[in-house]
Amino acid sequence: ELKVEQNPLFLSMQEGKNYTIYCNYSTTSDRLYWYRQDPGKSLESLFVLLSNGAVKQEGRLMASLDTKARLSTLHITAAVHDLSATYFCAVDKGHNNNDMRFGAGTRLTVKP
Amino acid sequence: EAEVAQSPRYKITEKSQAVAFWCDPISGHATLYWYRQILGQGPELLVQFQDESVVDDSQLPKDRFSAERLKGVDSTLKIQPAELGDSAMYLCASRSGTASSFFGPGTRLTVL
């Protein structure tokens, strides 16, 4: 069974600091997705990583994928308050199966 | 911009009653998912459709939950009878190929 683990689950950081969120998954897959969720809202797609070594950047967020290590990272650079949200990674089971499984999420709070 | 529509947005019901949720995916998206998200957790897949066919319903509590997508477009998720533990956000998402999933606004269910 595909398992997706994120850490940390809770992250409190100061504005201007850098930090990395980690996402590990248990079975072979080369399709990984990052989403953002604001309180009481639905999920918003951030990044799609479709191959080993893929790196995507948008503003202060950068995501990477290492399929051999079954690891993706979401790096936050010079955090600002607007980045406060819960971040989820999700993985396809692969093998032409679009069954997407989510991690438990990392609740990020950026303090001034 | 195309969006996934869901209704109702909020539903309060008493245990043992029946409830139904509706989802209209983005036009042309063959894959449709229903997820349940308990507060503070990641989305949990309930059922996945490819066009009108169920691809994965292994996590759907079939004694009380049912889902259909008769014409391969919109979908309905039903719970009968509802239990207290069913209180959660029910999210519908649609997808084309291996692209990221687009999520609807969700239906927040409260069972009293």
Coordinates of C-alpha atoms in Angstrom, one line a residue:
Chain A
E1 CA 0.0 0.0 0.0
L2 CA 1.3 3.4 -0.9
K3 CA 2.1 5.5 2.1
V4 CA 3.1 9.2 2.1
E5 CA 4.8 10.8 5.1
Q6 CA 5.4 14.4 5.6
N7 CA 7.6 16.1 8.2
P8 CA 7.4 18.2 10.1
L9 CA 3.6 18.2 10.7
F10 CA 3.8 21.6 12.4
L11 CA 6.2 24.4 11.6
S12 CA 6.5 27.8 13.1
M13 CA 9.0 30.1 11.6
Q14 CA 9.9 33.7 11.6
E15 CA 9.6 36.0 8.6
G16 CA 12.8 36.1 6.6
K17 CA 14.0 32.6 7.6
N18 CA 14.5 29.5 5.3
Y19 CA 13.1 26.1 5.9
T20 CA 12.4 22.8 4.2
I21 CA 9.4 20.4 4.3
Y22 CA 10.0 16.8 3.5
C23 CA 7.8 14.3 1.8
N24 CA 8.7 10.6 1.8
Y25 CA 6.7 7.9 0.0
S26 CA 6.8 4.1 0.1
T27 CA 6.4 2.8 -3.4
T28 CA 7.8 3.5 -6.8
S29 CA 6.3 6.6 -8.4
D30 CA 7.6 9.4 -10.5
R31 CA 4.7 11.7 -10.1
L32 CA 4.5 14.0 -7.1
Y33 CA 2.3 17.0 -6.4
W34 CA 2.3 19.8 -3.8
Y35 CA -0.8 21.6 -2.7
R36 CA -1.6 24.5 -0.4
Q37 CA -4.7 24.7 1.8
D38 CA -5.8 27.8 3.7
P39 CA -8.0 27.3 6.7
G40 CA -11.6 26.4 5.8
K41 CA -10.7 26.4 2.1
S42 CA -10.1 23.8 -0.6
L43 CA -6.7 22.7 -2.0
E44 CA -4.8 24.7 -4.5
S45 CA -2.2 23.1 -6.8
L46 CA 1.3 24.5 -6.4
F47 CA 3.7 22.1 -8.2
V48 CA 3.7 19.1 -10.4
L49 CA 6.9 17.0 -10.4
L50 CA 6.9 14.3 -13.1
S51 CA 10.5 13.0 -13.3
N52 CA 13.6 12.3 -11.2
G53 CA 15.5 15.4 -10.5
A54 CA 12.6 17.7 -11.4
V55 CA 12.8 21.1 -9.8
K56 CA 10.1 23.8 -9.9
Q57 CA 10.1 27.3 -8.4
E58 CA 7.4 29.8 -7.8
G59 CA 8.2 32.9 -5.8
R60 CA 9.6 31.9 -2.4
L61 CA 8.8 28.2 -2.8
M62 CA 10.9 25.6 -4.6
A63 CA 10.0 21.9 -4.9
S64 CA 12.3 19.1 -6.0
L65 CA 11.9 15.3 -6.5
D66 CA 14.3 12.5 -6.0
T67 CA 12.6 9.3 -7.2
K68 CA 15.4 7.0 -6.2
A69 CA 15.2 8.2 -2.6
R70 CA 11.4 8.5 -2.8
L71 CA 11.7 12.0 -1.4
S72 CA 10.4 15.4 -2.4
T73 CA 11.3 18.6 -0.6
L74 CA 9.5 22.0 -0.5
H75 CA 11.9 24.7 0.3
I76 CA 10.8 28.0 1.7
T77 CA 13.1 31.0 1.2
A78 CA 12.8 34.2 3.2
A79 CA 9.3 33.3 4.5
V80 CA 6.6 35.9 4.7
H81 CA 3.3 35.8 6.6
D82 CA 1.3 35.1 3.5
L83 CA 2.9 31.7 3.2
S84 CA 1.1 30.6 6.4
A85 CA -1.1 27.6 5.3
T86 CA -1.1 23.8 5.3
Y87 CA 1.0 22.2 2.6
F88 CA 0.3 18.7 1.3
C89 CA 2.3 16.5 -0.9
A90 CA 0.5 13.8 -2.9
V91 CA 1.8 10.8 -4.9
D92 CA 0.3 8.8 -7.7
K93 CA 0.4 5.1 -7.4
G94 CA 1.9 5.1 -10.9
H95 CA 1.6 2.3 -13.4
N96 CA -1.0 4.2 -15.3
N97 CA -3.1 4.5 -12.2
N98 CA -4.2 8.0 -11.3
D99 CA -4.9 7.1 -7.7
M100 CA -3.5 10.0 -5.7
R101 CA -2.6 9.6 -2.1
F102 CA -1.9 12.5 0.3
G103 CA 0.4 13.1 3.2
A104 CA -1.0 14.4 6.5
G105 CA 0.1 17.9 5.7
T106 CA 2.5 20.4 7.2
R107 CA 0.9 23.3 9.0
L108 CA 3.1 26.3 8.5
T109 CA 2.8 29.5 10.6
V110 CA 5.1 32.4 9.7
K111 CA 5.4 34.9 12.5
P112 CA 6.6 38.5 12.2
Chain B
E1 CA -11.4 29.9 -15.5
A2 CA -12.8 26.4 -15.3
E3 CA -13.7 25.2 -11.8
V4 CA -14.9 22.2 -10.1
A5 CA -18.4 22.8 -8.7
Q6 CA -19.8 21.2 -5.5
S7 CA -23.0 21.5 -3.7
P8 CA -24.1 22.1 -1.1
R9 CA -21.3 23.9 0.6
Y10 CA -22.5 23.1 4.1
K11 CA -24.8 20.4 5.3
I12 CA -26.0 19.7 8.8
T13 CA -27.9 16.5 9.4
E14 CA -28.9 14.2 12.2
K15 CA -27.5 10.8 12.5
S16 CA -29.3 8.1 10.7
Q17 CA -30.5 10.5 8.0
A18 CA -29.5 10.3 4.4
V19 CA -27.3 13.0 2.7
A20 CA -26.1 13.5 -0.8
F21 CA -23.4 15.6 -2.3
W22 CA -23.0 16.7 -5.9
C23 CA -19.9 17.4 -8.0
D24 CA -19.5 18.9 -11.5
P25 CA -15.9 18.4 -12.7
I26 CA -14.1 20.5 -15.1
S27 CA -15.3 19.8 -18.6
G28 CA -13.3 17.1 -20.4
H29 CA -11.7 15.7 -17.2
A30 CA -12.1 12.0 -17.3
T31 CA -10.9 11.3 -13.8
L32 CA -13.0 12.3 -10.8
Y33 CA -12.2 11.7 -7.2
W34 CA -14.2 12.0 -4.0
Y35 CA -12.0 12.6 -0.9
R36 CA -12.9 12.9 2.8
Q37 CA -10.9 15.3 4.9
I38 CA -11.1 15.2 8.7
L39 CA -10.0 18.4 10.4
G40 CA -6.2 18.5 10.8
Q41 CA -5.6 15.5 8.4
G42 CA -4.9 15.0 4.8
P43 CA -7.5 14.1 2.2
E44 CA -8.4 10.4 2.2
L45 CA -9.5 8.9 -1.1
L46 CA -13.0 7.5 -1.0
V47 CA -13.6 6.7 -4.7
Q48 CA -12.0 7.3 -8.0
F49 CA -13.9 7.3 -11.4
Q50 CA -12.5 7.1 -14.8
D51 CA -15.3 8.3 -17.0
E52 CA -18.3 6.5 -15.7
S53 CA -16.4 3.5 -14.3
V54 CA -15.2 3.1 -10.7
V55 CA -11.4 2.6 -10.7
D56 CA -10.9 2.4 -6.9
D57 CA -13.4 2.3 -4.1
S58 CA -11.4 0.2 -1.7
Q59 CA -11.6 2.9 1.0
L60 CA -15.3 3.6 0.6
P61 CA -17.5 2.2 3.5
K62 CA -19.9 0.5 1.2
D63 CA -22.4 -0.4 3.9
R64 CA -23.4 3.2 4.0
F65 CA -21.6 5.2 1.2
S66 CA -22.4 5.0 -2.5
A67 CA -21.1 7.0 -5.4
E68 CA -22.1 7.2 -9.0
R69 CA -21.1 9.0 -12.2
L70 CA -23.7 7.7 -14.6
K71 CA -22.9 9.7 -17.7
G72 CA -19.2 10.1 -16.9
V73 CA -19.7 13.8 -16.2
D74 CA -21.1 14.9 -12.8
S75 CA -21.1 12.7 -9.8
T76 CA -23.1 12.1 -6.6
L77 CA -21.9 10.8 -3.3
K78 CA -24.5 9.5 -0.9
I79 CA -24.3 8.5 2.8
Q80 CA -27.2 6.5 4.3
P81 CA -27.5 6.4 7.2
A82 CA -25.1 9.2 8.4
E83 CA -23.1 8.6 11.6
L84 CA -21.5 11.1 13.9
G85 CA -18.0 10.0 12.7
D86 CA -18.9 11.1 9.1
S87 CA -18.6 14.7 10.1
A88 CA -15.8 16.0 7.8
M89 CA -15.1 18.0 4.6
Y90 CA -16.0 16.1 1.4
L91 CA -13.9 17.2 -1.5
C92 CA -14.4 16.5 -5.1
A93 CA -11.5 16.8 -7.6
S94 CA -11.1 16.2 -11.3
R95 CA -8.1 15.7 -13.4
S96 CA -6.9 15.2 -17.0
G97 CA -4.1 12.7 -17.5
T98 CA -1.2 13.1 -15.1
A99 CA -1.7 16.8 -14.6
S100 CA -2.5 18.1 -11.2
S101 CA -6.0 17.6 -9.8
F102 CA -8.3 20.6 -9.5
F103 CA -10.3 20.6 -6.3
G104 CA -13.8 21.9 -5.7
P105 CA -14.7 24.1 -2.7
G106 CA -15.9 21.1 -0.7
T107 CA -19.0 20.3 1.3
R108 CA -18.7 20.6 5.0
L109 CA -20.8 17.9 6.7
T110 CA -21.9 18.1 10.3
V111 CA -23.7 15.1 11.8
L112 CA -25.5 15.8 15.0

